[in-house]
mmCIF file with all atom_site columns, C-alpha atoms and ligand atoms in Angstrom:
data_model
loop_
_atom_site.group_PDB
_atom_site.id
_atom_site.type_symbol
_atom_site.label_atom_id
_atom_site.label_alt_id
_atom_site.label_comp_id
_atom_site.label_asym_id
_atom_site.label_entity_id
_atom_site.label_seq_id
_atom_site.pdbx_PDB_ins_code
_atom_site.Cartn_x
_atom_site.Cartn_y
_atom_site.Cartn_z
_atom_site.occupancy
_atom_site.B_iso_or_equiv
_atom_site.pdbx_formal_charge
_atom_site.auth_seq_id
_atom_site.auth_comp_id
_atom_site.auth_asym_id
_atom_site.auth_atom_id
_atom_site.pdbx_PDB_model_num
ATOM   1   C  CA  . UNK A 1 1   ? -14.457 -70.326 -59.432 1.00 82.00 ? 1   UNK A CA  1
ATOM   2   C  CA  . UNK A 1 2   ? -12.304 -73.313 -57.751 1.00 92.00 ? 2   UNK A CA  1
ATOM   3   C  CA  . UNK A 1 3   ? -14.122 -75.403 -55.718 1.00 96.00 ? 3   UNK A CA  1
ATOM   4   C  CA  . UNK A 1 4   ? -14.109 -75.379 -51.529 1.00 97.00 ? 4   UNK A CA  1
ATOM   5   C  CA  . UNK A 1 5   ? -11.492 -78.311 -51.926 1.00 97.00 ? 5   UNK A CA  1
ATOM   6   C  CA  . UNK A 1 6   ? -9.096  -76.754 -54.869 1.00 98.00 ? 6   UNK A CA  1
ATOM   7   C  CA  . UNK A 1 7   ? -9.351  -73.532 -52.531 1.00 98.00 ? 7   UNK A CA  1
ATOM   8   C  CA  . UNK A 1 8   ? -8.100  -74.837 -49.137 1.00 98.00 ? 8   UNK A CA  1
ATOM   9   C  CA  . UNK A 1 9   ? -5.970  -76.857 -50.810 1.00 98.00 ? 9   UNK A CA  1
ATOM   10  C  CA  . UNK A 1 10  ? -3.885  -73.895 -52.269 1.00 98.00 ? 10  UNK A CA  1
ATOM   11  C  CA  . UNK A 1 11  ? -4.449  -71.580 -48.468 1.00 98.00 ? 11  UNK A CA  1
ATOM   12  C  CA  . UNK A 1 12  ? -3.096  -74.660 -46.731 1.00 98.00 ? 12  UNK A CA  1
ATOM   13  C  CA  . UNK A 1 13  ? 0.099   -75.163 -49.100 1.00 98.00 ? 13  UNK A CA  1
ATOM   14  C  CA  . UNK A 1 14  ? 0.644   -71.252 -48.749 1.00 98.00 ? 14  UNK A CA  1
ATOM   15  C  CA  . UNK A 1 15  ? -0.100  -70.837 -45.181 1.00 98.00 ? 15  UNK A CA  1
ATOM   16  C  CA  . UNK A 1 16  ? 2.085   -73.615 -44.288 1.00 98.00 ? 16  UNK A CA  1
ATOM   17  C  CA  . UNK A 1 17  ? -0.403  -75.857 -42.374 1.00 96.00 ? 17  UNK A CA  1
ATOM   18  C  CA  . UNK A 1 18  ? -4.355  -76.631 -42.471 1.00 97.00 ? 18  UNK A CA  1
ATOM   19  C  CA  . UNK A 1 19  ? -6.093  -74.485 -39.306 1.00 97.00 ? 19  UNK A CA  1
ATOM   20  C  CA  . UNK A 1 20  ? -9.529  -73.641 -38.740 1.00 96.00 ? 20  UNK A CA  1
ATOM   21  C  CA  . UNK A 1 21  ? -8.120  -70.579 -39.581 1.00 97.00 ? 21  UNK A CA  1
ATOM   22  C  CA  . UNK A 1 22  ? -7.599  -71.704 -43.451 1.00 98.00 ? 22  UNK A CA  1
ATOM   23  C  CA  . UNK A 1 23  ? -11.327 -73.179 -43.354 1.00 98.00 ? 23  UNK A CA  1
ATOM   24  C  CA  . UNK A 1 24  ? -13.001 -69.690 -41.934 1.00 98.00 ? 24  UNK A CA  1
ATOM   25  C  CA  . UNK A 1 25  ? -10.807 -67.754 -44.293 1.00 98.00 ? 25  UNK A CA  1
ATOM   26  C  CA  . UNK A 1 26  ? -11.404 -69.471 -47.543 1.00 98.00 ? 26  UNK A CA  1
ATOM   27  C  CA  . UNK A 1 27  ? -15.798 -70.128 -46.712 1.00 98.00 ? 27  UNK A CA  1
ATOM   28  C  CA  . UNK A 1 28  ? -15.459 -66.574 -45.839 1.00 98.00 ? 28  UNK A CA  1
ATOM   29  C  CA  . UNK A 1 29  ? -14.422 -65.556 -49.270 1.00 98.00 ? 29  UNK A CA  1
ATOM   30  C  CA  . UNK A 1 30  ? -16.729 -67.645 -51.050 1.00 98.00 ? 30  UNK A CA  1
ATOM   31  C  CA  . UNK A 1 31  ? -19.599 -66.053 -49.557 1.00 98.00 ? 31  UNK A CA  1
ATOM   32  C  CA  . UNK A 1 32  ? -18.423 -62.434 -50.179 1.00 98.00 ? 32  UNK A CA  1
ATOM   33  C  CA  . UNK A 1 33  ? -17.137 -63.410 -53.646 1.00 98.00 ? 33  UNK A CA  1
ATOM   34  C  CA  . UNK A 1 34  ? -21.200 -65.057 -54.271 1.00 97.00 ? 34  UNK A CA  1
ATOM   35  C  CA  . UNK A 1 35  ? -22.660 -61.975 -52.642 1.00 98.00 ? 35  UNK A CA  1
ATOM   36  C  CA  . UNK A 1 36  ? -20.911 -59.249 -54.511 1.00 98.00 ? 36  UNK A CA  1
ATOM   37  C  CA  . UNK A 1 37  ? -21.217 -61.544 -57.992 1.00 96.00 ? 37  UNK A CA  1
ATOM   38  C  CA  . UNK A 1 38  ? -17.141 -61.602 -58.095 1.00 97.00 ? 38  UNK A CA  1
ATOM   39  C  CA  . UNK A 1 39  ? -16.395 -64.806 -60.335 1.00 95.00 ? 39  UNK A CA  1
ATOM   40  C  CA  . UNK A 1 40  ? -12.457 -64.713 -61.441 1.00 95.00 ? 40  UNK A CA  1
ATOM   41  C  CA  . UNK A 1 41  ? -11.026 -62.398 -58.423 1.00 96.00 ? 41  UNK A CA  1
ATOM   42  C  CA  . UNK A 1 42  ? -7.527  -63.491 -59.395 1.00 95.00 ? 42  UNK A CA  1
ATOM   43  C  CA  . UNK A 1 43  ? -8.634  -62.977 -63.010 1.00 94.00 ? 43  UNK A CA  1
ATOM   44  C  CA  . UNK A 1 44  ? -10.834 -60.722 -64.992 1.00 95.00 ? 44  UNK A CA  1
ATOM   45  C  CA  . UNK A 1 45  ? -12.304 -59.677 -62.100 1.00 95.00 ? 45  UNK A CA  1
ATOM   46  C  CA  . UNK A 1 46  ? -8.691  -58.854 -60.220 1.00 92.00 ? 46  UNK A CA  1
ATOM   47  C  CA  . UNK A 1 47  ? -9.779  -55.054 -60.424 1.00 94.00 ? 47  UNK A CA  1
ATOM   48  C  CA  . UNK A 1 48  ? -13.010 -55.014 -58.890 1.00 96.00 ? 48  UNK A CA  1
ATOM   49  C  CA  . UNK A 1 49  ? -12.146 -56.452 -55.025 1.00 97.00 ? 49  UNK A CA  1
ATOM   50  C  CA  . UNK A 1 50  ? -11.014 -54.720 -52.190 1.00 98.00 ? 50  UNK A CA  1
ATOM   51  C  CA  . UNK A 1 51  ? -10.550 -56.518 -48.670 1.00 98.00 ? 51  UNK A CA  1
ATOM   52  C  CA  . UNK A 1 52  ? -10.507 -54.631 -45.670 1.00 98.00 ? 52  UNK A CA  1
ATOM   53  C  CA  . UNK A 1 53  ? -9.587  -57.191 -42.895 1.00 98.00 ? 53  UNK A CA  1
ATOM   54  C  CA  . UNK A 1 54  ? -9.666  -56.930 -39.340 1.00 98.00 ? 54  UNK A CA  1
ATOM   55  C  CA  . UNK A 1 55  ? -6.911  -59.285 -38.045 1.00 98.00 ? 55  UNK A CA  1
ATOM   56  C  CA  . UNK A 1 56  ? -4.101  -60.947 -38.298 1.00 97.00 ? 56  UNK A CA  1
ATOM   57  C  CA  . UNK A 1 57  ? -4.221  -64.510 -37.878 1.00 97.00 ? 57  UNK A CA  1
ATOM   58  C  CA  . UNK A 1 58  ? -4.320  -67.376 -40.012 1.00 97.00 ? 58  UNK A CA  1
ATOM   59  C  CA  . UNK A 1 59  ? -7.850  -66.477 -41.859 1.00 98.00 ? 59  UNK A CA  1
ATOM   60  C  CA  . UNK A 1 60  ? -5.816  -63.694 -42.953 1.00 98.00 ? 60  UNK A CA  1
ATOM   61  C  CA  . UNK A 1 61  ? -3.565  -65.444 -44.919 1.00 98.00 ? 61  UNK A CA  1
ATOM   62  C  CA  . UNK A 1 62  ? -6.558  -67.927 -46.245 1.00 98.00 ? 62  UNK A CA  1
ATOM   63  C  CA  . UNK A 1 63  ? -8.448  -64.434 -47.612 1.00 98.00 ? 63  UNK A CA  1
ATOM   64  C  CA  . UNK A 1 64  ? -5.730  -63.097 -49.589 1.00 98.00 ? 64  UNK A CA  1
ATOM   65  C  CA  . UNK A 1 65  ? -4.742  -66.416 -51.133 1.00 98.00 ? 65  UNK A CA  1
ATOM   66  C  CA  . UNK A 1 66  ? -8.246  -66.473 -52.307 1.00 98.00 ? 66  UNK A CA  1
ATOM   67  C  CA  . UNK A 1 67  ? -8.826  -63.520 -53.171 1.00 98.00 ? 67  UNK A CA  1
ATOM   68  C  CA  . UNK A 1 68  ? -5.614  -62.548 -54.567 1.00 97.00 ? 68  UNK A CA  1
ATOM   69  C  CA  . UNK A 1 69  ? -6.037  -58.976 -52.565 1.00 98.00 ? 69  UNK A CA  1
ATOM   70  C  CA  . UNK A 1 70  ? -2.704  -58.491 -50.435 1.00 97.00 ? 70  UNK A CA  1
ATOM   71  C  CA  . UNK A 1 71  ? -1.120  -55.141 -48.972 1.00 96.00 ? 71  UNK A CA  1
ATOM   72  C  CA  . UNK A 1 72  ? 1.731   -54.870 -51.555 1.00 95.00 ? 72  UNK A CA  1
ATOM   73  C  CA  . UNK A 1 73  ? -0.630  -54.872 -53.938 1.00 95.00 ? 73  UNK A CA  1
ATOM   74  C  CA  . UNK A 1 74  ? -2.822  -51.940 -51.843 1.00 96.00 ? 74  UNK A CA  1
ATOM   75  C  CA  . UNK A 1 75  ? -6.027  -53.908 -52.272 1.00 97.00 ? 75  UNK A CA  1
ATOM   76  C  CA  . UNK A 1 76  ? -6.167  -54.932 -49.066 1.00 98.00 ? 76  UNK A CA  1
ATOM   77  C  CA  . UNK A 1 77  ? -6.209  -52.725 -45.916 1.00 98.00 ? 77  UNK A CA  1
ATOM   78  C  CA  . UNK A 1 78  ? -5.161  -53.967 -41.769 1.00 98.00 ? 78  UNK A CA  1
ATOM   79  C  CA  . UNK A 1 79  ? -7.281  -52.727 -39.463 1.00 97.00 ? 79  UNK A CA  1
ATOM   80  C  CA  . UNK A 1 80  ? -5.887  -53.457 -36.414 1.00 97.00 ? 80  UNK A CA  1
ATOM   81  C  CA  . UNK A 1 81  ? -9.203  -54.425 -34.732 1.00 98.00 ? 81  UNK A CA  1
ATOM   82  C  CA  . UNK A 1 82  ? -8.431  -58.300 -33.775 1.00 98.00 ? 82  UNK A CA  1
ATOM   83  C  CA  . UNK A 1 83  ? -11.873 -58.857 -34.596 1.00 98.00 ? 83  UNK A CA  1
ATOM   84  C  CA  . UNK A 1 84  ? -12.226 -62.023 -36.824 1.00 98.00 ? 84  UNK A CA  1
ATOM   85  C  CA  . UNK A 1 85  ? -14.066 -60.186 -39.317 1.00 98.00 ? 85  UNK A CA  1
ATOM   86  C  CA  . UNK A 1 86  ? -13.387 -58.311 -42.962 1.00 98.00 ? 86  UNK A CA  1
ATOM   87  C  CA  . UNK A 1 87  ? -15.550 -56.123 -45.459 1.00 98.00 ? 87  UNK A CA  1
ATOM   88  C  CA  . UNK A 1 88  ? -15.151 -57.386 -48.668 1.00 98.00 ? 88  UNK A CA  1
ATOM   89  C  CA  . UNK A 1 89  ? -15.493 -54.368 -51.239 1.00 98.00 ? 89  UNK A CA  1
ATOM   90  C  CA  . UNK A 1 90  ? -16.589 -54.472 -55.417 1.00 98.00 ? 90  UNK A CA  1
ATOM   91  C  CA  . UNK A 1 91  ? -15.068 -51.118 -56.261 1.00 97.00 ? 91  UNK A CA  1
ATOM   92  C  CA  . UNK A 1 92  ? -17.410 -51.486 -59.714 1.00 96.00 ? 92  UNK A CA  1
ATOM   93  C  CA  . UNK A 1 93  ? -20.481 -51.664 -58.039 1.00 96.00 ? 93  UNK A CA  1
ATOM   94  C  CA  . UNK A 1 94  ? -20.086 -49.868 -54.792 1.00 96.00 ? 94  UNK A CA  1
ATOM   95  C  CA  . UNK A 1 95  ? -21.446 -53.140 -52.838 1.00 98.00 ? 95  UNK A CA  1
ATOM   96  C  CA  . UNK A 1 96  ? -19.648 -54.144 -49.599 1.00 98.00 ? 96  UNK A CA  1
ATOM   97  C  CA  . UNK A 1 97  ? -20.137 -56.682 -46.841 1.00 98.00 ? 97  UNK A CA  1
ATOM   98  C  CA  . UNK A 1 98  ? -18.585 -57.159 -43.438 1.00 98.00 ? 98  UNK A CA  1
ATOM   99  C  CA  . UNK A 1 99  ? -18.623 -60.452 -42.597 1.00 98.00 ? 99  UNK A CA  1
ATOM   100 C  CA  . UNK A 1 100 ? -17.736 -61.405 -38.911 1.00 98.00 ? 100 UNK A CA  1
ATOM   101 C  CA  . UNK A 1 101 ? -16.875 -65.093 -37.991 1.00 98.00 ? 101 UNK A CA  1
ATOM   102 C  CA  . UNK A 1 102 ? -19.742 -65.694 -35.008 1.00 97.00 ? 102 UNK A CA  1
ATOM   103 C  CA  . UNK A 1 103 ? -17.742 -66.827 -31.504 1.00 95.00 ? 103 UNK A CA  1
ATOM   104 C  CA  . UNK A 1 104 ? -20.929 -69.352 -31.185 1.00 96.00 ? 104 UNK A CA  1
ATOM   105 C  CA  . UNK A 1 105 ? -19.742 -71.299 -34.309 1.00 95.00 ? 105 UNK A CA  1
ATOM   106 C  CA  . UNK A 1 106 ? -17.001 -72.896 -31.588 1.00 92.00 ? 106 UNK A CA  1
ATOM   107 C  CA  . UNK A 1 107 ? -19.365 -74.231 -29.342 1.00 92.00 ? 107 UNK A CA  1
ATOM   108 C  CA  . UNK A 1 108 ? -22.349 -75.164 -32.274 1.00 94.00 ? 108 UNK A CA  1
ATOM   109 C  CA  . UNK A 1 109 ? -19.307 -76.782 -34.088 1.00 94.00 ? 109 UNK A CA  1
ATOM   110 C  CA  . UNK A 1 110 ? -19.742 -79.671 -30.785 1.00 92.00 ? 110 UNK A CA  1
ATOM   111 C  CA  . UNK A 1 111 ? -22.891 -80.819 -32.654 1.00 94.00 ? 111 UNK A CA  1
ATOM   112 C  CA  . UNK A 1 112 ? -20.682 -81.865 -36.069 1.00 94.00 ? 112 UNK A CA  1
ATOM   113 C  CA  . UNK A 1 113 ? -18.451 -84.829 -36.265 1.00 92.00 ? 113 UNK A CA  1
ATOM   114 C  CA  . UNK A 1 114 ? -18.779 -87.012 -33.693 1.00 90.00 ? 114 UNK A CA  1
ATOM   115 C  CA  . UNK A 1 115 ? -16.765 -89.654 -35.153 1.00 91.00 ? 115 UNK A CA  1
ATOM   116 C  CA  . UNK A 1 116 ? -13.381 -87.498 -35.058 1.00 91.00 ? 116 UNK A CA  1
ATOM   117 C  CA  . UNK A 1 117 ? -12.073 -87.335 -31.167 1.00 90.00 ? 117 UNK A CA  1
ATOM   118 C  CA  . UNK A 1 118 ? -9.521  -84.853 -31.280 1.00 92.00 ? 118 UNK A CA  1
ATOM   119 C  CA  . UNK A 1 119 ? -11.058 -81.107 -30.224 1.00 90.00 ? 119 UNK A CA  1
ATOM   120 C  CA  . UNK A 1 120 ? -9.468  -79.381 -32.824 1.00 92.00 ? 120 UNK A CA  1
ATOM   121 C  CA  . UNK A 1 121 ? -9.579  -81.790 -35.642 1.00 94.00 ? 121 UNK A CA  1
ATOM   122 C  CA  . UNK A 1 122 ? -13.314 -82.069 -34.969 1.00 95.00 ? 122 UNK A CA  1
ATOM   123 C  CA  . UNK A 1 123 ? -13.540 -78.399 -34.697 1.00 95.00 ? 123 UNK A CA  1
ATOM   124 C  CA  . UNK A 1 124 ? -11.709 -78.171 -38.227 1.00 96.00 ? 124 UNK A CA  1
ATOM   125 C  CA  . UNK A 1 125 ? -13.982 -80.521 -39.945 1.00 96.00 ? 125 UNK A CA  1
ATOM   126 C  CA  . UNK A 1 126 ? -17.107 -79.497 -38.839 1.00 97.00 ? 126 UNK A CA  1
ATOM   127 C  CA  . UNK A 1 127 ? -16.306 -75.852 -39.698 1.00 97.00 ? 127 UNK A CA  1
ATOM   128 C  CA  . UNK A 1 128 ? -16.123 -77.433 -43.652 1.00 97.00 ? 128 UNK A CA  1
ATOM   129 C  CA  . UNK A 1 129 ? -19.601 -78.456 -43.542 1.00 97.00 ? 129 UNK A CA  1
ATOM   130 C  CA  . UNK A 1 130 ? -22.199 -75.919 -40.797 1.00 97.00 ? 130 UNK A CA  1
ATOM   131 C  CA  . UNK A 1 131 ? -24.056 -73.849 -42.962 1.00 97.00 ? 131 UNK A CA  1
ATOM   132 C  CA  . UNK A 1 132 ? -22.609 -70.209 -43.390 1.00 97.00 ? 132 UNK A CA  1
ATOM   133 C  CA  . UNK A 1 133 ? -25.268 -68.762 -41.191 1.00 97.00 ? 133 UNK A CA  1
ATOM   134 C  CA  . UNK A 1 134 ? -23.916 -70.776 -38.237 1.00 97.00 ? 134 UNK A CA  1
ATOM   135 C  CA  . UNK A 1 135 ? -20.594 -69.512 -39.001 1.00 98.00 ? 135 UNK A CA  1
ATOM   136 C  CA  . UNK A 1 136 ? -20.946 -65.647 -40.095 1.00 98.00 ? 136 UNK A CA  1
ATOM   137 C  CA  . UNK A 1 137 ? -23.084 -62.632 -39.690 1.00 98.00 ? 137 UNK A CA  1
ATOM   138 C  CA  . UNK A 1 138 ? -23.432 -61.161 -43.081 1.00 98.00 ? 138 UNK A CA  1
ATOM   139 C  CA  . UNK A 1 139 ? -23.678 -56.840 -42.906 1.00 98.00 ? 139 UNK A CA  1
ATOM   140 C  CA  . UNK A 1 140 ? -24.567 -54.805 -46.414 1.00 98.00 ? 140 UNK A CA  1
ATOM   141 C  CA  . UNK A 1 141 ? -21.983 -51.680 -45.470 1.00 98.00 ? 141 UNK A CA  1
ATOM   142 C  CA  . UNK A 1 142 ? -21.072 -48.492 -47.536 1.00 98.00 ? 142 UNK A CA  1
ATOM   143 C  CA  . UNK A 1 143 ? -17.496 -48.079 -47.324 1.00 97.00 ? 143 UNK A CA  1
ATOM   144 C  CA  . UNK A 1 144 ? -15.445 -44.824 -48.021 1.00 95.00 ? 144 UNK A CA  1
ATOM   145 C  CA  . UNK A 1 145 ? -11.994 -45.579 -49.953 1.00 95.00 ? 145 UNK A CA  1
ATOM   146 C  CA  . UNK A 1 146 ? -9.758  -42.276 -49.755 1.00 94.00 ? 146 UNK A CA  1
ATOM   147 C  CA  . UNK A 1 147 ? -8.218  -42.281 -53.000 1.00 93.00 ? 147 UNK A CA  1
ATOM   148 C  CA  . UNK A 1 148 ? -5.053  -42.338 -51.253 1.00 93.00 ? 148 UNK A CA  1
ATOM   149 C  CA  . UNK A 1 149 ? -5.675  -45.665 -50.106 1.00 94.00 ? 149 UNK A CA  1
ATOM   150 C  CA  . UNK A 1 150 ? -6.491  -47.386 -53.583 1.00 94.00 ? 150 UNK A CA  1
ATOM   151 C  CA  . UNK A 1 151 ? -4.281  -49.621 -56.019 1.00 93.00 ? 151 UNK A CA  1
ATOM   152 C  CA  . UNK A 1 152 ? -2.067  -47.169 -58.717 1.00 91.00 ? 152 UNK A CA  1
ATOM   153 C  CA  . UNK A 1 153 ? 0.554   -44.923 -58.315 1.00 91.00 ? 153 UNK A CA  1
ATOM   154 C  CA  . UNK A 1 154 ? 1.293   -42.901 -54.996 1.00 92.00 ? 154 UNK A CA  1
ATOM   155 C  CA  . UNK A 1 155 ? -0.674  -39.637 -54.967 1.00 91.00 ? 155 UNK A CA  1
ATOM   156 C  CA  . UNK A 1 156 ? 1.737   -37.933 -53.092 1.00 94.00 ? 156 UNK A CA  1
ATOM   157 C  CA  . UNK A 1 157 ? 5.249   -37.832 -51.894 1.00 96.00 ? 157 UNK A CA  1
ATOM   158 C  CA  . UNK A 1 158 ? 6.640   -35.289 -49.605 1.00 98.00 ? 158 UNK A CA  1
ATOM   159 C  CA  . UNK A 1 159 ? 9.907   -35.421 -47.353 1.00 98.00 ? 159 UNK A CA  1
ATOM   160 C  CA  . UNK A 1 160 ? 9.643   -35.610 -43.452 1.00 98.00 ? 160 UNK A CA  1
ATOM   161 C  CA  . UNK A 1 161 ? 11.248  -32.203 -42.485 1.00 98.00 ? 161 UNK A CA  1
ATOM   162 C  CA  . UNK A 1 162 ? 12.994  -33.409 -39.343 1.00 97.00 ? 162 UNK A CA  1
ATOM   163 C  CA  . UNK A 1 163 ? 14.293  -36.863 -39.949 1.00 96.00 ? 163 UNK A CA  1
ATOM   164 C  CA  . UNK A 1 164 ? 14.115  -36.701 -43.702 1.00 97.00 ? 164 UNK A CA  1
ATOM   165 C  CA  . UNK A 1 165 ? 12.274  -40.035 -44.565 1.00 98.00 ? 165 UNK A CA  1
ATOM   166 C  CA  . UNK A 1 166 ? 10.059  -39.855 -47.621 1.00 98.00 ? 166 UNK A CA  1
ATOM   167 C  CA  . UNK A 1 167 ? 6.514   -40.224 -46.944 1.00 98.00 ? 167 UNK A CA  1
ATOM   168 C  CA  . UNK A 1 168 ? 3.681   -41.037 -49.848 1.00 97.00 ? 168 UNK A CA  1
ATOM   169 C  CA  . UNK A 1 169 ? 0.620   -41.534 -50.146 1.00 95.00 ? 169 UNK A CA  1
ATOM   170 C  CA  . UNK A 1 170 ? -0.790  -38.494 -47.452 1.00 95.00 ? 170 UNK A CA  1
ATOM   171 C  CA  . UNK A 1 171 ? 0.412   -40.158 -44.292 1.00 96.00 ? 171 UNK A CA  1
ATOM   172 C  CA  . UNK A 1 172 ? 2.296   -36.867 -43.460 1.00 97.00 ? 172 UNK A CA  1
ATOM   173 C  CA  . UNK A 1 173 ? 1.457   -34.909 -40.681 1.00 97.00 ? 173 UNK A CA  1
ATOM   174 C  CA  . UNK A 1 174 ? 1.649   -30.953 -40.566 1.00 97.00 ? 174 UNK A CA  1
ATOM   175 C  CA  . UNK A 1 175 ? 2.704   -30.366 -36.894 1.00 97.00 ? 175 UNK A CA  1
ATOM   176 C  CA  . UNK A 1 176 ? 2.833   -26.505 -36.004 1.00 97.00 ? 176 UNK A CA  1
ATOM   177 C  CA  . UNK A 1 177 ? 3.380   -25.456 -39.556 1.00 97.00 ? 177 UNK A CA  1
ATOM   178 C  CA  . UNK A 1 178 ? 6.124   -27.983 -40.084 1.00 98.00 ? 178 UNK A CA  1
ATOM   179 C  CA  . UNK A 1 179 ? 5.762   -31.512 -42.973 1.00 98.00 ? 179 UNK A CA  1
ATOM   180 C  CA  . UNK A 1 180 ? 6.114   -34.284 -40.876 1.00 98.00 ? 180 UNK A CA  1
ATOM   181 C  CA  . UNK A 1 181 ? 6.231   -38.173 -40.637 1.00 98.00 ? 181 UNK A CA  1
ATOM   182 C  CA  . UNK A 1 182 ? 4.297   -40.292 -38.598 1.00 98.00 ? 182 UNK A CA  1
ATOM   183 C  CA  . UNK A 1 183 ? 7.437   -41.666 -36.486 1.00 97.00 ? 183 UNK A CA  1
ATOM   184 C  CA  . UNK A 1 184 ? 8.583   -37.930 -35.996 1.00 97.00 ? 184 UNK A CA  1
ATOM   185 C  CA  . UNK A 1 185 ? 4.618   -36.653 -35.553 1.00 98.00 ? 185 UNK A CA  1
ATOM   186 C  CA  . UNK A 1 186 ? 3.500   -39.537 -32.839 1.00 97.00 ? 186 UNK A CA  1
ATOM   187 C  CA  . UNK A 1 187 ? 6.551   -41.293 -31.733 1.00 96.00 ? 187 UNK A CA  1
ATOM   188 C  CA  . UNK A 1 188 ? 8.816   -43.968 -33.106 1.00 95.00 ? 188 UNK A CA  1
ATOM   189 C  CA  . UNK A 1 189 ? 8.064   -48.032 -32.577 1.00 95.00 ? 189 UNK A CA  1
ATOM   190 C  CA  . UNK A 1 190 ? 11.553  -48.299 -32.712 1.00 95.00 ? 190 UNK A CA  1
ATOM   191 C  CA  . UNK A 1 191 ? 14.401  -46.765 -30.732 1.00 92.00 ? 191 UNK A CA  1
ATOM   192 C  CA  . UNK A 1 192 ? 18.221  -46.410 -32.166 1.00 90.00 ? 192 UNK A CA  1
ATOM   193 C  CA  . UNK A 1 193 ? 21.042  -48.381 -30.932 1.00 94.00 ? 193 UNK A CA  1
ATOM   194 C  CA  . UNK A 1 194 ? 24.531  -47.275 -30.260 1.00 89.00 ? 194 UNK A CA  1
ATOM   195 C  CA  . UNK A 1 195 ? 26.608  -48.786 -32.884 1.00 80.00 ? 195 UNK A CA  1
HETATM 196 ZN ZN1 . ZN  B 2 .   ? -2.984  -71.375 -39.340 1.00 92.27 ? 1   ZN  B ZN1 1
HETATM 197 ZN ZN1 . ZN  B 2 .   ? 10.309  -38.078 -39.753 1.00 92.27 ? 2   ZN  B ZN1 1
#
């Protein structure tokens, strides 16, 4: 395993720019990694983790360059929560934590690095060094996976019957007898433009 350093090093050269964000994200993953005895997740142990995150800010980013877990991929799941939190999974052993970045953390950071004036550079720098319990709440969790949702090839693919689109992996909807997708089932995100 990298150290703290090598890691934020490598989230801050991905993400673009060094954030709390970056700090959270990467201490995050160290903790779950320790708790659920994940050593090499890019490596030998690149089979075992599953991240199920709750947001999508920067910590985001931060988790999946540690972790190596990432959407395309399919070992990583959005919840779209905006919680700052994410359940870290070892599909070999069944264990899972959520761990949830505590909103006190801002305000206990205050009592860290008094030399540095800026707010947010102080804020930054003392989230590198509080002890994890003043940052997280830890939670042992059981976590269902539909098989549908895992790394490998799609389960299933089946053809929307009104606007065609293929749809895999069982996010079709049967709507009054009919094979539906999502867009056509619950309403489009998007609307069509006149050329
Ligand atoms: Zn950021
Ligand atoms: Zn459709």
């Amino acid at each position: 395993m990298k150290s703290f350093e090598e890691l934020l090093e490598e989230a801050t050269r991905i993400h673009g720019h060094v954030c709390a964000g970056q700090v959270i994200g990467v201490r995050m993953c160290i903790l779950a990694l320790a708790k659920l005895a994940i050593n090499d997740p890019k490596g030998a142990d690149r089979k075992k983790l599953y991240v199920i995150i709750e947001i999508d800010r920067c910590a985001t980013d931060a988790i999946q360059t540690v972790t190596g877990c990432s959407l395309g991929k399919r070992s990583m799941k959005w919840v779209d929560n905006g919680i700052m939190a994410a359940t870290f999974v070892n599909l070999e052993s069944g264990k899972a934590y959520r761990i949830t970045a505590r909103e006190e953390s801002r305000e206990v950071s205050k009592q860290y690095c008094h030399d540095v004036i800026d707010k947010h550079a102080r804020q930054l720098e003392a989230y590198k060094i509080m002890p994890e319990e003043e940052l997280f709440r830890v939670e042992a969790v059981a976590v269902e996976i539909p098989p549908e949702n895992l790394p490998g090839r799609p389960l299933k693919r089946v053809r929307c019957e009104n606007c065609m689109d293929w749809v895999q992996d069982n996010r079709d909807v049967m709507v009054d007898g009919r094979v539906l997708c999502r867009n056509c089932a619950h309403g489009r995100y998007y609307r069509l433009l006149d050329d």
